[in-house]
mmCIF file of C-alpha atoms and ligand atoms in Angstrom:
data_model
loop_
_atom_site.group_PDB
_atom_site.id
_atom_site.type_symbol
_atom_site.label_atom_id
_atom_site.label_comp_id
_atom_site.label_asym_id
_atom_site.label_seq_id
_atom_site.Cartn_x
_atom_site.Cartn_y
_atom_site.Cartn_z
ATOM 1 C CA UNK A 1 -30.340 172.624 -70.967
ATOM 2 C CA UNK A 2 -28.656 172.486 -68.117
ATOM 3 C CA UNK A 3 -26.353 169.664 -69.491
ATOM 4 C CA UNK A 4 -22.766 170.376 -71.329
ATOM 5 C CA UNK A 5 -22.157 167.742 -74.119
ATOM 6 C CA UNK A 6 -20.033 165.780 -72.305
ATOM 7 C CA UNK A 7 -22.206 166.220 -69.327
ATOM 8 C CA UNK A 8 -25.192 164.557 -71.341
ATOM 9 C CA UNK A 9 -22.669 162.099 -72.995
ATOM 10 C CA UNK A 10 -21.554 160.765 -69.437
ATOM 11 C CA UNK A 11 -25.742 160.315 -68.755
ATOM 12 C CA UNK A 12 -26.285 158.582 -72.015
ATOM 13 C CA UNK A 13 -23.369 155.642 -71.382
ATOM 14 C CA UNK A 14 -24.593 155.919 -67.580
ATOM 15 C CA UNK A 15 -27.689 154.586 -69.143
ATOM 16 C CA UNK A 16 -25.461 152.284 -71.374
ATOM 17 C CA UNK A 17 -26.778 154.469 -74.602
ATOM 18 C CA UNK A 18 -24.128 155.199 -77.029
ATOM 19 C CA UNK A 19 -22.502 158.808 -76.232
ATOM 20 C CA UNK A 20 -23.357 160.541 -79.770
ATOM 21 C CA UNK A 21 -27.055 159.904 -78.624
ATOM 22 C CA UNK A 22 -25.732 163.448 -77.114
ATOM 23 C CA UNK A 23 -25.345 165.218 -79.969
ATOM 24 C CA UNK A 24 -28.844 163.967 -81.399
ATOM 25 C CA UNK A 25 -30.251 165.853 -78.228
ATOM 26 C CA UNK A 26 -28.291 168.693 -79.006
ATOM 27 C CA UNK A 27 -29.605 169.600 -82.823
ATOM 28 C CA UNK A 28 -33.317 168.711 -81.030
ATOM 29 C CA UNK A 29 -32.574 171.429 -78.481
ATOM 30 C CA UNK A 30 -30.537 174.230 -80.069
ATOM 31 C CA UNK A 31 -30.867 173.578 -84.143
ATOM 32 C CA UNK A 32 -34.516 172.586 -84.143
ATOM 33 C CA UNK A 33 -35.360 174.450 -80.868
ATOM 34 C CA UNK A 34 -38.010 171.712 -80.502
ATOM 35 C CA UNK A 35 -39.624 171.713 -76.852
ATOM 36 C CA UNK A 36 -41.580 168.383 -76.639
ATOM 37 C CA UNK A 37 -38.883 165.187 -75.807
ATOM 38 C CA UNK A 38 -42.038 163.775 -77.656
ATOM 39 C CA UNK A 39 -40.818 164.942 -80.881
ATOM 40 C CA UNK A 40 -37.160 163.847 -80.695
ATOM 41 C CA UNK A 41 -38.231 161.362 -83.637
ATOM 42 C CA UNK A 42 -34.590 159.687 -83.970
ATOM 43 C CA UNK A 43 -34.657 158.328 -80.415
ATOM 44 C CA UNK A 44 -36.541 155.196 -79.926
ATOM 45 C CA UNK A 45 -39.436 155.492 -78.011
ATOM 46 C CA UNK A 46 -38.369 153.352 -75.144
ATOM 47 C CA UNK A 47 -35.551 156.402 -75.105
ATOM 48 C CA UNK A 48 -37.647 159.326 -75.488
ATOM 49 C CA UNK A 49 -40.280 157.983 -72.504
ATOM 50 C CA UNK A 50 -37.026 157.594 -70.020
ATOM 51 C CA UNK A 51 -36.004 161.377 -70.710
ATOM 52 C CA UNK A 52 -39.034 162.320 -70.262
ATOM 53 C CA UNK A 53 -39.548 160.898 -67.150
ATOM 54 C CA UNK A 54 -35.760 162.086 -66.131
ATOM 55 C CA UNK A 55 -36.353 165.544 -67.446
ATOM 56 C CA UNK A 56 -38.276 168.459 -67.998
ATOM 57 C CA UNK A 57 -37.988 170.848 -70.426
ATOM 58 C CA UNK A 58 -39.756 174.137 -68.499
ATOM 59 C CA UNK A 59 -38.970 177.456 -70.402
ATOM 60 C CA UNK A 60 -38.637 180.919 -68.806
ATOM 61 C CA UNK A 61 -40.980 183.227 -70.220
ATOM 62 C CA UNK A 62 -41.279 186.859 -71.723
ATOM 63 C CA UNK A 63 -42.706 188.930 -69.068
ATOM 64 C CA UNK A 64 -42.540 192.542 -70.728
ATOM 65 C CA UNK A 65 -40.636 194.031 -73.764
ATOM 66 C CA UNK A 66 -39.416 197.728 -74.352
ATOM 67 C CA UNK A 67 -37.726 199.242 -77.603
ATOM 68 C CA UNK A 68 -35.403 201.685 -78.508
ATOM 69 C CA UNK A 69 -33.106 203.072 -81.384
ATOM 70 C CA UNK A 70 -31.441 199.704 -81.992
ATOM 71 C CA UNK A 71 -31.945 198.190 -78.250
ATOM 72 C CA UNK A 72 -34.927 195.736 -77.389
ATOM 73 C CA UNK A 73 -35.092 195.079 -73.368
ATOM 74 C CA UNK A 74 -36.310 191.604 -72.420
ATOM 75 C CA UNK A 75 -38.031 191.043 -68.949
ATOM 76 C CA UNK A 76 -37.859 187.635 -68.096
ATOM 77 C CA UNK A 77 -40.214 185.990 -65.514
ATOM 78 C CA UNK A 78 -38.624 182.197 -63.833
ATOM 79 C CA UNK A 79 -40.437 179.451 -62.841
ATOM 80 C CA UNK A 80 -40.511 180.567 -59.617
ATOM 81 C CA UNK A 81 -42.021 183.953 -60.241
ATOM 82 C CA UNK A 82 -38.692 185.804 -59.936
ATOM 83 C CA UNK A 83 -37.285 188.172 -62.448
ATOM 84 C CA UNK A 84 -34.210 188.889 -64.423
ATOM 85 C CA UNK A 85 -33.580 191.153 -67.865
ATOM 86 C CA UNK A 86 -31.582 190.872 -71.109
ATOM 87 C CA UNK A 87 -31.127 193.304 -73.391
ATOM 88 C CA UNK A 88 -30.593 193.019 -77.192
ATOM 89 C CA UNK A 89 -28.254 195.369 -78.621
ATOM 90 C CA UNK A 90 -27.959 195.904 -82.454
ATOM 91 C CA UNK A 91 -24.322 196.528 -83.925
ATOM 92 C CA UNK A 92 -23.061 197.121 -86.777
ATOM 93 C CA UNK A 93 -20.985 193.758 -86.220
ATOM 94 C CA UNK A 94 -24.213 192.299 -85.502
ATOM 95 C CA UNK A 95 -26.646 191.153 -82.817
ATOM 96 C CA UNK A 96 -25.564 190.764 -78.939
ATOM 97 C CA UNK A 97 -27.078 190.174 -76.329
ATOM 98 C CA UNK A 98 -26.461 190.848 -72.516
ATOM 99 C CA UNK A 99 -27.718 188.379 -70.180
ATOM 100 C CA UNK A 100 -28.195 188.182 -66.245
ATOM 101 C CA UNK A 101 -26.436 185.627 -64.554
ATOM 102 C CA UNK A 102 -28.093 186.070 -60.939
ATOM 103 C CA UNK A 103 -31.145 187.206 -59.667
ATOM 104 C CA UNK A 104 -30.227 190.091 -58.016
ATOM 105 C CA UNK A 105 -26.404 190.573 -56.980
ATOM 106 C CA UNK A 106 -24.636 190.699 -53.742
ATOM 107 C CA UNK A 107 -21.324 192.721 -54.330
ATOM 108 C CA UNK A 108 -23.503 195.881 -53.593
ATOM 109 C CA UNK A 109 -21.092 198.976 -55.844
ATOM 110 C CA UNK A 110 -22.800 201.972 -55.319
ATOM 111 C CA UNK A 111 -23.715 203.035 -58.531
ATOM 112 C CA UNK A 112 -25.324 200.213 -59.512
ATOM 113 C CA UNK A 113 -29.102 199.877 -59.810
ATOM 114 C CA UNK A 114 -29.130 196.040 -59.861
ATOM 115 C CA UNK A 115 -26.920 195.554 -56.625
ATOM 116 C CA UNK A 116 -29.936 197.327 -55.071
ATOM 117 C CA UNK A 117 -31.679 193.870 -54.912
ATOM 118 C CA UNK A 118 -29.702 191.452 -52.645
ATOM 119 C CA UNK A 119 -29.351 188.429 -54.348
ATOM 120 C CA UNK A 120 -32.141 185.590 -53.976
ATOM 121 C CA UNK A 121 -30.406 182.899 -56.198
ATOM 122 C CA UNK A 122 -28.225 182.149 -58.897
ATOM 123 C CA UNK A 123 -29.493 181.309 -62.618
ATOM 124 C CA UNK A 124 -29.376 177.729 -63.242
ATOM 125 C CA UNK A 125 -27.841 177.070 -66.860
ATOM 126 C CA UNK A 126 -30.929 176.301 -68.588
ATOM 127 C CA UNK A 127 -32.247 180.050 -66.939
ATOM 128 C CA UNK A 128 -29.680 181.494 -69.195
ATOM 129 C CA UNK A 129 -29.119 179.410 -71.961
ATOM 130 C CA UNK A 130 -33.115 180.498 -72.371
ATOM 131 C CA UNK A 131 -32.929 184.011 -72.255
ATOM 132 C CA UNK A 132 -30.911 183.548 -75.654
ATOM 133 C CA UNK A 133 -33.096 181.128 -77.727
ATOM 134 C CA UNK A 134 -36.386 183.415 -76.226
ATOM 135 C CA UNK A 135 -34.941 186.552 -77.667
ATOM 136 C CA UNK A 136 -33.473 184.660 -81.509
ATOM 137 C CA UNK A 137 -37.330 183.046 -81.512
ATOM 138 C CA UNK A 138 -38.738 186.620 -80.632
ATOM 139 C CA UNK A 139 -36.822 188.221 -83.592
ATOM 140 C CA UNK A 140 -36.689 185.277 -85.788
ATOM 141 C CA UNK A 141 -32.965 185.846 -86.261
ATOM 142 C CA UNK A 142 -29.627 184.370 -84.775
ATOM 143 C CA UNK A 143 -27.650 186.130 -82.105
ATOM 144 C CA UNK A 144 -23.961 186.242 -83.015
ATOM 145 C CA UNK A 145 -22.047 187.691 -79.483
ATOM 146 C CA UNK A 146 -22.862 187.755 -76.199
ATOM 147 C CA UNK A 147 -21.591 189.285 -73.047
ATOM 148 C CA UNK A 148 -22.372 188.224 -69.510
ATOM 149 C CA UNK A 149 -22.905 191.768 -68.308
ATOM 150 C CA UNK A 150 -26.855 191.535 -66.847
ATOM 151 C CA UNK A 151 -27.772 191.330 -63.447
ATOM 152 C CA UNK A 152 -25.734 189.362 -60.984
ATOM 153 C CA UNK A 153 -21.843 188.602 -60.592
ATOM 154 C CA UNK A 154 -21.163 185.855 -62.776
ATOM 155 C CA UNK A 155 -18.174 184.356 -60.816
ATOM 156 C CA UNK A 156 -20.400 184.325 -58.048
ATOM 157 C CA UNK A 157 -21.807 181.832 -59.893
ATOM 158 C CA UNK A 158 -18.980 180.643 -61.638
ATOM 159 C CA UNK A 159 -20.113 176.404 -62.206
ATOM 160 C CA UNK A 160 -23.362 177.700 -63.948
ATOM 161 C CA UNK A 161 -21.727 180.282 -65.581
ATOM 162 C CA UNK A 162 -19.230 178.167 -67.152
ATOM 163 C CA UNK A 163 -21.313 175.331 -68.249
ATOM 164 C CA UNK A 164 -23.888 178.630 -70.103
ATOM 165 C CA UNK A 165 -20.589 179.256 -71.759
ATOM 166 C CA UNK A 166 -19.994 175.435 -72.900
ATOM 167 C CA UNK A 167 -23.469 175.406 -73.877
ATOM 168 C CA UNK A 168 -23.879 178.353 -76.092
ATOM 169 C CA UNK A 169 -20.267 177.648 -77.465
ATOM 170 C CA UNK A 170 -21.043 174.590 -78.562
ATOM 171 C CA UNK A 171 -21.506 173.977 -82.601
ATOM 172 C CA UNK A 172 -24.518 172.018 -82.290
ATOM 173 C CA UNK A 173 -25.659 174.417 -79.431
ATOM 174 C CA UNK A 174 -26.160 177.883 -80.205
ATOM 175 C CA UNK A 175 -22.335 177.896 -81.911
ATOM 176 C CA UNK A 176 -21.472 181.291 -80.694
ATOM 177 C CA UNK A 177 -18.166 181.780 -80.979
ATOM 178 C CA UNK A 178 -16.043 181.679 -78.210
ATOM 179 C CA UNK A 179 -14.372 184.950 -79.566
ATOM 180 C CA UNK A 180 -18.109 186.640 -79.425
ATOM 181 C CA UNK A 181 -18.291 185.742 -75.819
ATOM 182 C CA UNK A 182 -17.591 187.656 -72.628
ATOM 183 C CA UNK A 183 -17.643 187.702 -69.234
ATOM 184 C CA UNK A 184 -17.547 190.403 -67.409
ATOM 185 C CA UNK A 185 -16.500 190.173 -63.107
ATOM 186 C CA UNK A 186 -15.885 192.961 -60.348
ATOM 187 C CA UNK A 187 -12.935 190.940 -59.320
ATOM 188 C CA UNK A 188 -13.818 187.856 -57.607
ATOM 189 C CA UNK A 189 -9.610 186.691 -57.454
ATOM 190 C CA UNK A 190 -9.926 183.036 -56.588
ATOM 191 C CA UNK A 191 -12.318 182.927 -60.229
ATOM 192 C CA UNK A 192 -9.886 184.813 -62.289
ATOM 193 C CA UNK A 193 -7.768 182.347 -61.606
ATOM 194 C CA UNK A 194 -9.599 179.675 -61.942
ATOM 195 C CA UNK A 195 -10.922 180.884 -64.866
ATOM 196 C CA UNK A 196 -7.189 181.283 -66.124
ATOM 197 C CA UNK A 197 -6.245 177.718 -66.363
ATOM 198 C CA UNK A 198 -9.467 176.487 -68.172
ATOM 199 C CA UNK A 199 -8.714 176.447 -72.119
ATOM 200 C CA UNK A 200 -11.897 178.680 -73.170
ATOM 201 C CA UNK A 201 -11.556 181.361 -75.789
ATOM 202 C CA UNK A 202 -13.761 183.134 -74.703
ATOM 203 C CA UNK A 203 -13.449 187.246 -73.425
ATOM 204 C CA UNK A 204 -12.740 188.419 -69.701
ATOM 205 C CA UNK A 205 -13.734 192.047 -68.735
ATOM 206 C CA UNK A 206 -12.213 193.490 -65.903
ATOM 207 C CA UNK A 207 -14.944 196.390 -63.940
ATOM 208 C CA UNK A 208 -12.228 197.853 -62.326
ATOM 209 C CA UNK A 209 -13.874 201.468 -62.352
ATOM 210 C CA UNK A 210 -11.025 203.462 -60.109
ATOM 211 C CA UNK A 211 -7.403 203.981 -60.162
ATOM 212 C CA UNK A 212 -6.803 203.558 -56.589
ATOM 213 C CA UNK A 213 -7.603 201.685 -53.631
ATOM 214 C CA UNK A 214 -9.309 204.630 -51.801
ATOM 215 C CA UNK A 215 -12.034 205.828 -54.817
ATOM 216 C CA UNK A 216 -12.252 201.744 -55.640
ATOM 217 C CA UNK A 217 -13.222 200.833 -51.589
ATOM 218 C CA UNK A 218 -15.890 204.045 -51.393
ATOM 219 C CA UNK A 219 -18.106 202.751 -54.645
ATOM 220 C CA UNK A 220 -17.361 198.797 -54.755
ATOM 221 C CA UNK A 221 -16.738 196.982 -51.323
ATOM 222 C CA UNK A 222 -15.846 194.218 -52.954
ATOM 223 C CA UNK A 223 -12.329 196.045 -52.905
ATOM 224 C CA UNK A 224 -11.996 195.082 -49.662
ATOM 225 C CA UNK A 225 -11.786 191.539 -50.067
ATOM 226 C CA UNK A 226 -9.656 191.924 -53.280
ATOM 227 C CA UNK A 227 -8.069 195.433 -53.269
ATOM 228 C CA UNK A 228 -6.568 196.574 -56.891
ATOM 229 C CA UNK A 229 -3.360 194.934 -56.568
ATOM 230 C CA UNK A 230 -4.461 191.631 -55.804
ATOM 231 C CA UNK A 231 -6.595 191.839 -58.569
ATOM 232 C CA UNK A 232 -3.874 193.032 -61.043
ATOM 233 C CA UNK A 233 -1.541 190.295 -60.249
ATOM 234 C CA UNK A 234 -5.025 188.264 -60.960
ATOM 235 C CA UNK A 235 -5.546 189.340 -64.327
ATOM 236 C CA UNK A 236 -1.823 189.370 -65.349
ATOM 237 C CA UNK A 237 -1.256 185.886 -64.194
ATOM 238 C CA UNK A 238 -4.415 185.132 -66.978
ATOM 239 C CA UNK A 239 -2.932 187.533 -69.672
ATOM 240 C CA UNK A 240 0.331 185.777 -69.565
ATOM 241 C CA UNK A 241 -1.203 181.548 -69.000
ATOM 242 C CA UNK A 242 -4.019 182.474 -72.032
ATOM 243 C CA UNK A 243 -1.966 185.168 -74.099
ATOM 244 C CA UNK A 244 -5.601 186.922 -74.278
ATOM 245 C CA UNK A 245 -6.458 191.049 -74.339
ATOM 246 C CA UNK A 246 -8.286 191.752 -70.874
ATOM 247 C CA UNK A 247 -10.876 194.335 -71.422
ATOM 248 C CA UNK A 248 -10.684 197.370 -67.843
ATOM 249 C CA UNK A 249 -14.379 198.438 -67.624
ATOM 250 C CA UNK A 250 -14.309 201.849 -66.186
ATOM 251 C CA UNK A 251 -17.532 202.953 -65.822
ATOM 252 C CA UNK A 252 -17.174 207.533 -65.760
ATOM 253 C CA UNK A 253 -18.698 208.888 -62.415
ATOM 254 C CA UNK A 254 -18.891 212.616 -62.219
ATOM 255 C CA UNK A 255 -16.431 214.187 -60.023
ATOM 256 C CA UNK A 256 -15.802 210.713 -58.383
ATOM 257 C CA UNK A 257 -13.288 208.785 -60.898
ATOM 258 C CA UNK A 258 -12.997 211.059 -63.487
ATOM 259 C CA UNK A 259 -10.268 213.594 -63.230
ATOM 260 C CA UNK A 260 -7.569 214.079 -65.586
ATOM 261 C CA UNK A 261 -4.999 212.902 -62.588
ATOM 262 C CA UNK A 262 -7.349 209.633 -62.361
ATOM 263 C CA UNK A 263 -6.908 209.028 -66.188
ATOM 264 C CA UNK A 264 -2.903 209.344 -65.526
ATOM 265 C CA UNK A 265 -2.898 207.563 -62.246
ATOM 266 C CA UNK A 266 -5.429 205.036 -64.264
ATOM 267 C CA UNK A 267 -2.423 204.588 -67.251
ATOM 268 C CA UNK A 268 0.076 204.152 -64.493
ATOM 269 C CA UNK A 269 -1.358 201.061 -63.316
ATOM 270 C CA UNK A 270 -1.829 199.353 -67.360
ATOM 271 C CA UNK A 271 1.012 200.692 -68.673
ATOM 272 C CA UNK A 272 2.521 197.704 -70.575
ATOM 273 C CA UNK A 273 -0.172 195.225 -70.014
ATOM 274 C CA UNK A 274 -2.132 193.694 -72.739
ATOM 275 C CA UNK A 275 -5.908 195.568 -72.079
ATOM 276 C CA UNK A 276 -7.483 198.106 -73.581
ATOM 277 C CA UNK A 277 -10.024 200.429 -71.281
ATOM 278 C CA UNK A 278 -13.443 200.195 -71.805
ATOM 279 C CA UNK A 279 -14.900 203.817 -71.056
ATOM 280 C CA UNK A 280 -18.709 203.176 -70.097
ATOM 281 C CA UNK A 281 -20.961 206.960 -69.742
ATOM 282 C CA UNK A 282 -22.956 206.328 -66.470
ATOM 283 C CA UNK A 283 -26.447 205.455 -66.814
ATOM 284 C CA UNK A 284 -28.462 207.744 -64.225
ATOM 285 C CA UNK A 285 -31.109 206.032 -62.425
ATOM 286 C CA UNK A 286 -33.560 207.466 -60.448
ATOM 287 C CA UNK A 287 -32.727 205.667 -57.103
ATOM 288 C CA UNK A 288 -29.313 206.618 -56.476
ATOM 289 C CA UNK A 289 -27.019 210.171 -56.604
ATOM 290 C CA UNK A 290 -24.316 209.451 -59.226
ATOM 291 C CA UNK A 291 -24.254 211.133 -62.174
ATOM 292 C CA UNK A 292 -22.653 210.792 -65.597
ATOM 293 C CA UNK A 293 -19.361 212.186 -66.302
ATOM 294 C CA UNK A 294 -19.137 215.333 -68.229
ATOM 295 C CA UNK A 295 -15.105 214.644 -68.974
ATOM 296 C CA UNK A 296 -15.312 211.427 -70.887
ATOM 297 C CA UNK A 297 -13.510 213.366 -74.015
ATOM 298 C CA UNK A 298 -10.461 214.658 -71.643
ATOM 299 C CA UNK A 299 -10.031 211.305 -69.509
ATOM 300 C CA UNK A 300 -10.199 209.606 -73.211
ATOM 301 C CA UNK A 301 -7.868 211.864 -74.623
ATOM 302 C CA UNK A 302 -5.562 211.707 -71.363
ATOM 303 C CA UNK A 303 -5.309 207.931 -71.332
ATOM 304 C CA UNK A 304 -4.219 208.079 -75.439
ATOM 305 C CA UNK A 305 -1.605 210.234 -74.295
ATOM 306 C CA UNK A 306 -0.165 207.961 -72.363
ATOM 307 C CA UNK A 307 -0.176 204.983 -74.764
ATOM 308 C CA UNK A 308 -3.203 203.565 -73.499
ATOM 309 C CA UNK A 309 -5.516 201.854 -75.576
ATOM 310 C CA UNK A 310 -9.473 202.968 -75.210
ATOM 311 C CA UNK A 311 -12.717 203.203 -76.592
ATOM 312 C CA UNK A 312 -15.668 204.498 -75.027
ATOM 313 C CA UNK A 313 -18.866 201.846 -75.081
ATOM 314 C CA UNK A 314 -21.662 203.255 -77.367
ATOM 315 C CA UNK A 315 -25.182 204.277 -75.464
ATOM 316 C CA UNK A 316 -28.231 202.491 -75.774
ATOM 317 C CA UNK A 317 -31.024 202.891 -74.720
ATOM 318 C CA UNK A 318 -32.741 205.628 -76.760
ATOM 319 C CA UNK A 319 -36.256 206.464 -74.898
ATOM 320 C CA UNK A 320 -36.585 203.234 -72.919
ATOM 321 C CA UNK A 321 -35.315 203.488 -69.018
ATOM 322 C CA UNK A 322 -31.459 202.886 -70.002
ATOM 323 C CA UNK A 323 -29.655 201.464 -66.866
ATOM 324 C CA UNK A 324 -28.890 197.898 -65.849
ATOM 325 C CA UNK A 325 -31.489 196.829 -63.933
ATOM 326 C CA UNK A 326 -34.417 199.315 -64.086
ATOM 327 C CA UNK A 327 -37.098 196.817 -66.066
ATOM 328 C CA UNK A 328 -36.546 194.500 -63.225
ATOM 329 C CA UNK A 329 -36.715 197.225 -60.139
ATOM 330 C CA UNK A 330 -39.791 198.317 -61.380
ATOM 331 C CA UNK A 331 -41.476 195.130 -62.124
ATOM 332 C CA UNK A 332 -40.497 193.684 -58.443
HETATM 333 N N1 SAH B 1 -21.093 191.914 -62.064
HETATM 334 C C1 SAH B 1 -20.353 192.032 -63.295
HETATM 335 C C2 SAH B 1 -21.232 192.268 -64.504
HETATM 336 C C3 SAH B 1 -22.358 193.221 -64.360
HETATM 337 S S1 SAH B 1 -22.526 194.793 -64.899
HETATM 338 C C4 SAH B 1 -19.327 193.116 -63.184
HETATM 339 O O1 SAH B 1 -19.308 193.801 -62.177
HETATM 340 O O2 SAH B 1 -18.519 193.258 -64.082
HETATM 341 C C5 SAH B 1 -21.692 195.222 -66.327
HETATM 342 C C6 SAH B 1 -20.988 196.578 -66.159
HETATM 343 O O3 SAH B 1 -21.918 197.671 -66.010
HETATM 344 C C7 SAH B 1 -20.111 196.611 -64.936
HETATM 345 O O4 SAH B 1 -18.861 197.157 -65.303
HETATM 346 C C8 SAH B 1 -20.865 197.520 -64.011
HETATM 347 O O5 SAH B 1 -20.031 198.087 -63.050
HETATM 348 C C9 SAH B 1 -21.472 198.523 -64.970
HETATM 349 N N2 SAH B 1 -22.596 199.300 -64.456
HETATM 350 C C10 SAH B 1 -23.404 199.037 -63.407
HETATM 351 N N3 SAH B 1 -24.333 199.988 -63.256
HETATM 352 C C11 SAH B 1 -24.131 200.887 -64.248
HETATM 353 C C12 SAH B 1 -24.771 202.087 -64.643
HETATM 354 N N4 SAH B 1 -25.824 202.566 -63.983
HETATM 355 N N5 SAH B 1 -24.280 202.739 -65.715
HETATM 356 C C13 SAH B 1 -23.249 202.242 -66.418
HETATM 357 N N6 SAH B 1 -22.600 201.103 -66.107
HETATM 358 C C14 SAH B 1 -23.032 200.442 -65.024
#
């Protein structure tokens, strides 16, 4: 699982298999969801005993569950005894889910209750490939988006990351549409890029969360490696080589990013670009000061104003500890 297509087609005809043997592995892995090479009946044996002996097919597990209105939260535990979390979100589109791409995250923004943890690795693909076929078996249903908005930076670990994508893409993987998929960065430039010239579908999301260098540098250092400007020319360079709709997370601080002159400064700096602006109401957490914004409606309303597009992200969460993170602070 940690394996692209063509990554396992390049090992078969390394092996001097045929290359569809691939695909064979693939409906074992992601159609059947079958966990023994054993059982991978249309290999010959000889076959089956060398991938078994090549590779293992260790699973992640389900540490601890909790459920809300619509929103199941998934504590994973790794083979080495770390944890991450997932969260299943129920929309009326369907099912998402958000998975962790780290464990733990170095870019350290301030409000964030999973930057509290320093980061102690990055997933491998398989770690989060997993936390998607663990959650479908759980429900006994078929996930149909996901974002790449759980713990960690995912350009921080942007080979894994990419591969997961391949993966889960994939129409004898777990075929989710590249449309349904997005990843979500603080603004790693040297990635966007990157990311820009490879010829994936899939979603970016932009957590831009200030309108100017001065608020952005107080509650994200990683400003100041890639201030807003650099990151701008970034993201336009990838609107206008992919054509694509960049989504501006801006998560709503009270009295730190959320004043009517932020919202205008804010639709100064998109006006004319392709986005749309994500409003996200703060999830308090008991470790740090921030609190939610009580202006959501009047920075909304500001931003429409001005011709910008905008939707605010729904709340889940219901009666189960709500912000990114918290299943896994408390656990560790
Ligand atoms: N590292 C990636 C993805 C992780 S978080 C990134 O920065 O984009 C997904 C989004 O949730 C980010 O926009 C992040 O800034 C935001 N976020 C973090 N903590 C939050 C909280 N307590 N309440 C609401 N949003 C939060």
């Amino acid at each position: 699982m940690d394996l692209s297509i063509s990554d396992l087609e390049n090992y078969f005809i390394s092996i001097g298999e045929k290359k569809f043997k691939a695909i064979q592995v693939f409906e074992w892995l992601y159609i059947h969801k079958e966990r023994d090479i054993t059982n991978f009946t249309n290999l010959k044996k000889e076959l089956r005993d060398k991938l078994n002996e090549n590779f293992n097919l260790d699973f992640i597990s389900i540490k601890r569950k909790e459920e809300g209105h619509l929103v199941k939260k998934y504590l994973f535990e790794l083979k080495d005894n770390n944890y991450v979390e997932a969260v299943l979100m129920e929309h009326d589109y369907g099912l998402s889910v958000c998975v962790s791409s780290q464990v733990g995250c170095n870019m350290g923004c301030k409000f964030c209750e999973s930057g509290r943890l320093k980061k102690v690795r990055n997933l491998e693909t398989h770690e989060m490939v997993q936390q998607i076929i663990l959650i479908e078996e759980d429900i006994g249903k078929k996930i149909q988006s996901v974002v790449i908005m759980g713990i960690g930076e995912p350009f921080d670990n942007y080979d894994n990351v990419i591969n997961f994508i391949k993966v889960i893409n994939h129409a004898k993987g777990l075929s989710i549409g590249a449309r349904h998929i997005t990843v979500s960065t603080c603004g790693l430039v040297p990635k966007i890029n990157e990311f820009s010239n490879l010829d994936l579908q899939v979603n970016l999301a932009l957590s831009l969360h200030a309108p100017n260098d001065e608020i952005r540098n107080r509650i994200m250092p990683v400003n100041k490696a890639y201030n807003i400007g650099e990151v701008m020319k970034a993201i336009k360079a990838y609107i206008s080589k992919t054509n694509r709709r960049v989504t501006i997370e801006y998560v709503m601080l009270n009295m730190v990013n959320d004043s009517v002159d932020n919202a205008k400064e804010l639709a100064n700096l998109l006006r004319g670009m392709n986005v749309y602006v994500n409003l996200i109401p703060y999830n308090e957490t008991n470790n740090l000061d921030f609190k939610k914004s009580e202006r959501i409606k009047e920075f909304k309303d500001t931003l429409l104003n001005c011709g910008i597009n905008v939707t605010v992200r729904r709340e889940f969460g219901g009666n189960i500890s709500a912000a990114c993170g918290q299943l896994r602070s408390k656990e560790v």
